[in-house]
Coordinates of C-alpha atoms and ligand atoms in Angstrom, one line a residue:
G1 CA -2.9 -13.7 -10.9
G2 CA -5.8 -15.1 -12.9
A3 CA -8.4 -12.9 -11.2
R4 CA -6.7 -9.9 -12.5
T5 CA -6.3 -11.0 -16.1
G6 CA -9.8 -9.9 -17.3
R7 CA -9.5 -6.6 -15.7
G8 CA -6.0 -6.1 -17.0
R9 CA -7.1 -6.9 -20.5
R10 CA -10.1 -4.5 -20.2
A11 CA -7.9 -1.8 -18.8
S12 CA -5.3 -2.1 -21.6
F13 CA -8.1 -2.1 -24.2
S14 CA -9.6 1.1 -22.7
R15 CA -6.2 2.8 -22.4
T16 CA -5.0 1.9 -25.9
T17 CA -8.2 2.9 -27.5
A18 CA -8.9 6.0 -25.5
G19 CA -5.3 7.0 -25.6
H20 CA -5.4 6.8 -29.4
L21 CA -8.6 8.8 -29.6
A22 CA -7.4 11.4 -27.1
R23 CA -4.1 11.8 -29.1
L24 CA -6.1 12.4 -32.3
A25 CA -8.3 14.8 -30.5
R26 CA -5.3 16.7 -29.1
A27 CA -3.8 16.9 -32.6
G28 CA -7.1 18.5 -33.7
V29 CA -7.9 15.7 -36.2
R30 CA -11.4 16.2 -37.4
G31 CA -11.8 13.1 -39.5
A32 CA -10.4 9.8 -38.2
R33 CA -10.0 6.3 -39.5
P34 CA -13.2 4.1 -39.3
E35 CA -11.5 1.7 -36.9
N36 CA -11.5 4.5 -34.4
W37 CA -15.2 4.9 -34.6
Y38 CA -15.7 1.2 -34.3
A39 CA -13.4 1.4 -31.3
I40 CA -15.3 4.1 -29.6
T41 CA -18.6 2.3 -30.2
A42 CA -17.1 -0.8 -28.7
L43 CA -15.9 1.3 -25.8
S44 CA -19.3 2.9 -25.3
D45 CA -20.8 -0.4 -24.5
G46 CA -17.7 -2.4 -23.5
G47 CA -17.0 -4.0 -20.2
P48 CA -17.2 -2.2 -16.8
A49 CA -14.6 0.4 -15.9
F50 CA -14.2 -1.2 -12.5
A51 CA -13.6 -4.8 -11.6
E52 CA -16.3 -6.4 -9.4
D53 CA -14.3 -6.2 -6.2
E54 CA -12.6 -2.9 -6.9
P55 CA -13.7 0.1 -4.8
I56 CA -15.4 2.9 -6.7
T57 CA -13.7 6.1 -5.7
I58 CA -15.6 9.1 -6.8
S59 CA -14.9 12.8 -6.4
P60 CA -17.5 15.6 -6.5
S61 CA -16.1 16.8 -9.8
Q62 CA -16.2 13.3 -11.2
V63 CA -19.8 12.9 -10.3
E64 CA -20.4 16.1 -12.1
A65 CA -18.4 15.0 -15.1
F66 CA -20.1 11.6 -15.3
T67 CA -23.5 13.2 -15.0
T68 CA -22.7 15.5 -17.9
C69 CA -21.3 12.9 -20.2
G70 CA -20.4 9.3 -19.4
L71 CA -18.2 8.8 -22.4
R72 CA -16.1 11.9 -21.7
W73 CA -15.7 10.9 -18.1
L74 CA -14.6 7.4 -19.1
L75 CA -12.0 8.7 -21.6
A76 CA -10.8 11.4 -19.2
S77 CA -10.4 8.9 -16.4
A78 CA -8.8 6.3 -18.6
V79 CA -6.2 8.5 -20.2
G80 CA -6.4 11.7 -18.3
A81 CA -7.5 13.5 -21.5
Q82 CA -7.0 17.2 -20.8
E83 CA -9.8 18.7 -18.9
G84 CA -10.4 22.4 -18.3
G85 CA -8.7 23.8 -21.3
P86 CA -5.2 25.0 -21.9
N87 CA -2.6 25.3 -19.2
E88 CA -2.7 29.0 -18.8
Y89 CA -6.3 28.7 -17.8
S90 CA -5.7 26.2 -15.0
T91 CA -2.6 28.2 -13.9
M92 CA -4.9 31.2 -13.5
G93 CA -7.2 29.1 -11.4
K94 CA -4.4 28.0 -9.2
V95 CA -3.1 31.5 -8.7
V96 CA -6.6 32.8 -7.7
H97 CA -7.1 29.8 -5.4
A98 CA -3.7 30.3 -3.7
V99 CA -4.4 34.0 -3.0
A100 CA -7.9 33.1 -1.8
E101 CA -6.5 30.5 0.6
M102 CA -4.1 33.1 2.0
A103 CA -6.9 35.7 2.4
G104 CA -9.1 33.1 4.2
A105 CA -6.3 32.0 6.5
D106 CA -5.4 35.5 7.7
D107 CA -8.3 37.7 8.8
G108 CA -6.2 40.8 9.0
V109 CA -4.8 40.4 5.5
D110 CA -4.4 43.7 3.7
E111 CA -4.5 44.3 0.0
V112 CA -0.9 45.3 -0.4
H113 CA 0.1 42.0 1.1
V114 CA -2.1 40.1 -1.3
A115 CA -0.9 42.1 -4.3
Q116 CA 2.7 41.3 -3.3
R117 CA 1.8 37.6 -3.0
L118 CA 0.2 37.7 -6.4
D119 CA 3.4 39.2 -7.8
E120 CA 5.5 36.5 -6.2
I121 CA 3.3 33.7 -7.6
W122 CA 3.4 35.4 -10.9
K123 CA 7.2 35.5 -11.1
D124 CA 7.3 31.7 -10.6
L125 CA 5.1 31.2 -13.6
E126 CA 6.1 30.9 -17.2
F127 CA 4.0 32.5 -19.9
R128 CA 4.3 32.6 -23.6
S129 CA 5.1 36.2 -23.9
S130 CA 5.3 39.2 -21.6
W131 CA 2.2 40.7 -23.3
Y132 CA 0.3 37.6 -22.5
S133 CA 1.6 37.5 -19.0
E134 CA 0.6 41.2 -18.5
K135 CA -2.9 40.5 -19.7
Q136 CA -3.2 37.4 -17.6
R137 CA -1.8 39.2 -14.6
E138 CA -4.5 41.9 -14.9
Q139 CA -7.2 39.4 -15.2
A140 CA -5.9 37.5 -12.2
A141 CA -5.7 40.7 -10.2
R142 CA -9.4 41.5 -11.1
M143 CA -10.4 38.0 -10.0
V144 CA -8.5 38.3 -6.7
D145 CA -10.1 41.8 -6.1
K146 CA -13.5 40.4 -6.6
F147 CA -12.8 37.5 -4.3
L148 CA -11.4 39.7 -1.5
A149 CA -14.4 42.0 -1.7
W150 CA -16.6 39.0 -1.4
H151 CA -14.5 37.6 1.5
R152 CA -14.7 40.9 3.4
D153 CA -18.5 40.9 3.2
N154 CA -19.0 37.3 4.0
P155 CA -20.6 36.9 7.4
N156 CA -19.7 33.2 8.0
E157 CA -16.8 31.9 10.0
V158 CA -14.0 30.3 7.9
V159 CA -13.4 26.9 9.4
A160 CA -11.2 25.0 6.8
L161 CA -9.3 25.9 3.7
E162 CA -8.1 23.7 0.9
E163 CA -8.9 20.6 2.8
S164 CA -9.1 17.0 1.6
F165 CA -11.8 14.7 2.8
K166 CA -12.7 11.1 2.4
V167 CA -15.9 9.2 3.2
D168 CA -16.0 5.5 3.1
L169 CA -19.4 4.0 2.2
G170 CA -18.3 0.4 1.7
R171 CA -17.7 -0.2 -2.0
V172 CA -18.1 3.5 -2.8
V173 CA -15.6 6.0 -1.5
I174 CA -16.1 9.7 -1.9
K175 CA -12.9 11.6 -2.0
G176 CA -12.5 15.2 -2.6
R177 CA -11.0 18.6 -1.7
I178 CA -12.9 21.7 -0.8
D179 CA -11.8 25.3 -1.3
R180 CA -13.2 26.2 2.1
A181 CA -15.7 25.2 4.7
E182 CA -17.6 27.8 6.7
R183 CA -19.8 27.9 9.7
D184 CA -23.0 29.9 9.4
D185 CA -24.9 31.6 12.2
Q186 CA -26.9 28.4 12.8
G187 CA -23.7 26.3 13.2
R188 CA -24.2 24.6 9.8
A189 CA -21.6 23.9 7.2
V190 CA -21.4 26.0 4.1
I191 CA -19.0 24.6 1.5
I192 CA -17.4 27.1 -0.9
D193 CA -16.1 26.4 -4.3
I194 CA -14.3 29.2 -6.1
K195 CA -14.7 29.3 -9.9
T196 CA -12.6 31.2 -12.3
S197 CA -14.4 30.0 -15.4
S198 CA -16.3 32.1 -17.9
T199 CA -19.7 30.5 -17.7
A200 CA -22.0 30.6 -14.7
V201 CA -24.3 27.6 -13.8
P202 CA -27.8 28.2 -15.2
K203 CA -30.1 29.3 -12.3
D204 CA -32.5 26.4 -12.7
E205 CA -29.6 23.9 -12.5
L206 CA -28.2 25.2 -9.2
A207 CA -30.5 23.3 -6.9
R208 CA -29.3 20.0 -8.3
H209 CA -25.7 21.0 -9.1
P210 CA -23.9 17.6 -8.7
Q211 CA -20.6 18.9 -7.4
L212 CA -22.2 21.1 -4.7
G213 CA -24.7 18.3 -3.9
V214 CA -21.8 15.8 -3.2
Y215 CA -20.1 18.3 -1.0
Q216 CA -23.3 18.7 1.1
Y217 CA -23.8 14.9 1.2
A218 CA -20.2 14.6 2.4
V219 CA -21.0 17.0 5.2
M220 CA -24.0 14.8 6.2
L221 CA -21.7 11.7 6.2
G222 CA -19.4 13.4 8.7
A223 CA -16.6 14.5 6.4
F224 CA -16.1 17.7 8.4
E225 CA -17.1 16.4 11.8
R226 CA -13.7 17.2 13.2
H227 CA -14.6 20.8 12.8
G228 CA -18.0 20.3 14.5
L229 CA -19.7 20.6 11.2
I230 CA -22.3 17.9 10.7
E231 CA -25.3 19.6 9.2
P232 CA -25.2 21.1 5.7
G233 CA -26.3 24.7 5.4
G234 CA -25.9 25.0 1.7
A235 CA -23.0 25.1 -0.8
K236 CA -21.9 27.9 -3.0
L237 CA -20.0 28.6 -6.2
I238 CA -18.1 31.9 -6.0
Q239 CA -17.7 33.0 -9.5
V240 CA -14.8 35.4 -10.0
G241 CA -14.0 34.9 -13.6
K242 CA -16.1 36.1 -16.6
A243 CA -19.1 34.4 -15.1
A244 CA -19.0 37.0 -12.3
F245 CA -20.8 40.3 -12.4
T246 CA -18.7 43.0 -14.0
A247 CA -17.7 44.6 -10.7
K248 CA -18.1 41.9 -8.1
A249 CA -18.1 38.2 -7.5
R250 CA -21.3 36.2 -8.2
E251 CA -22.5 33.9 -5.5
Q252 CA -24.4 30.9 -6.8
E253 CA -26.0 29.1 -3.9
Q254 CA -27.5 25.6 -3.6
P255 CA -29.8 25.4 -0.6
P256 CA -29.4 22.6 2.0
P257 CA -30.8 19.2 1.0
A258 CA -33.3 19.5 3.9
E259 CA -34.9 22.4 2.0
D260 CA -35.2 20.5 -1.2
A261 CA -38.5 18.7 -2.2
D262 CA -36.4 15.5 -2.1
P263 CA -33.9 15.8 0.7
E264 CA -32.3 12.5 -0.3
W265 CA -31.3 13.7 -3.8
P266 CA -27.5 13.9 -3.2
K267 CA -27.5 10.3 -1.8
R268 CA -29.4 9.0 -4.8
L269 CA -27.2 10.9 -7.2
V270 CA -24.0 9.3 -5.7
E271 CA -25.7 5.9 -5.9
I272 CA -26.7 6.4 -9.5
V273 CA -23.3 7.7 -10.6
A274 CA -21.4 4.9 -8.7
T275 CA -23.6 2.3 -10.3
G276 CA -23.1 3.9 -13.7
M277 CA -19.4 4.1 -13.4
A278 CA -19.2 0.5 -12.4
G279 CA -21.6 -0.5 -15.2
D280 CA -20.8 -1.5 -18.7
V281 CA -22.5 1.2 -20.8
F282 CA -21.0 4.7 -21.1
Q283 CA -23.3 7.1 -22.8
A284 CA -22.0 10.0 -24.9
R285 CA -24.5 12.8 -24.0
A286 CA -24.5 16.0 -25.9
N287 CA -24.2 19.0 -23.6
D288 CA -23.2 22.6 -23.5
K289 CA -19.6 21.7 -22.8
C290 CA -19.1 19.6 -25.9
R291 CA -17.4 22.6 -27.5
T292 CA -14.4 22.2 -25.2
C293 CA -14.4 18.4 -25.1
P294 CA -11.0 17.0 -25.8
V295 CA -12.6 14.0 -27.5
R296 CA -15.2 15.8 -29.5
S297 CA -13.5 15.1 -32.8
C298 CA -13.9 11.4 -32.0
C299 CA -17.4 11.6 -30.5
P300 CA -20.2 9.5 -32.1
V301 CA -22.9 12.0 -31.2
H302 CA -21.4 14.9 -33.2
D303 CA -21.6 15.2 -36.9
E304 CA -17.9 15.3 -37.4
G305 CA -17.7 12.2 -35.4
G306 CA -20.8 10.4 -36.5
Q307 CA -20.4 10.6 -40.3
V308 CA -17.9 8.2 -41.3
G309 CA -17.5 7.6 -45.0
D310 CA -16.7 4.1 -46.3
Ligands
SF4_1 S1 -18.3 15.8 -27.5 FE1 -19.9 16.0 -25.9 S2 -21.1 14.1 -26.1 FE2 -19.2 13.8 -27.1 S3 -17.9 12.8 -25.6 FE3 -17.5 15.0 -25.5 S4 -18.9 15.8 -23.9 FE4 -19.6 13.7 -24.5

């Protein structure tokens, strides 16, 4: 219908342009044709990514992505430009998460059982070479060991594992999935996110870590009420990859919003991000993850992107 025409045109403009850029980026093209730079400039301050009546669905990781760089978020959400590095990396994440879920579900789980499960999962995977597979297998086993040691010492009660949630705020809908929810000794919810990445979150950024903040906000909004969890008691990243300590998992904890100087910060964050996503300016913001950005070669804030010869 007529009402959808503008949105359709906008969507196809975004998709074509962003798709083109993402393909170039994937092909590792460092220099690109000037029309692409024009295109990305146009895209940076083009029309809104959401039509006026369209619900704005955001996930905790998207809030984080948008906060980090609006342009990368836009391109990733328009064309699904590869996030998180090559496939083996995300496969590793999936393996560790699968084992972690099993460990959480079964209190009496023993290490032999977990090792067997890891072997089973491994057999289902395809790797480039057996050498590579062997290396990755060792790395996954180390991560799993760290996770299990952390799990054994963790005093909280595990309440939910790999659970999806949805909170409807009217136009804004928060949708996400948690690795696990726990109940602490005060009956509060502690949301756990397992990370297999190689970089830890800088200490001074933890208190306002967007993804953890949105989890805690979701708790406040009743996302886990069915488990009797209504008050956030903090959220934690459990680092088991290279960002962990050598011998054990590293816990990175965000305190409950009630303990923050501004207890309303997660609410405000969601509002700012939702408004930004629905807006018409998408800012490319240099950040420490630019290195791994799939659209870096097309990015106007980087030299290889900004300098376009005539
Ligand atoms: S290279 Fe950096 S600034 Fe440019 S789009 Fe990617 S994340 Fe944003």
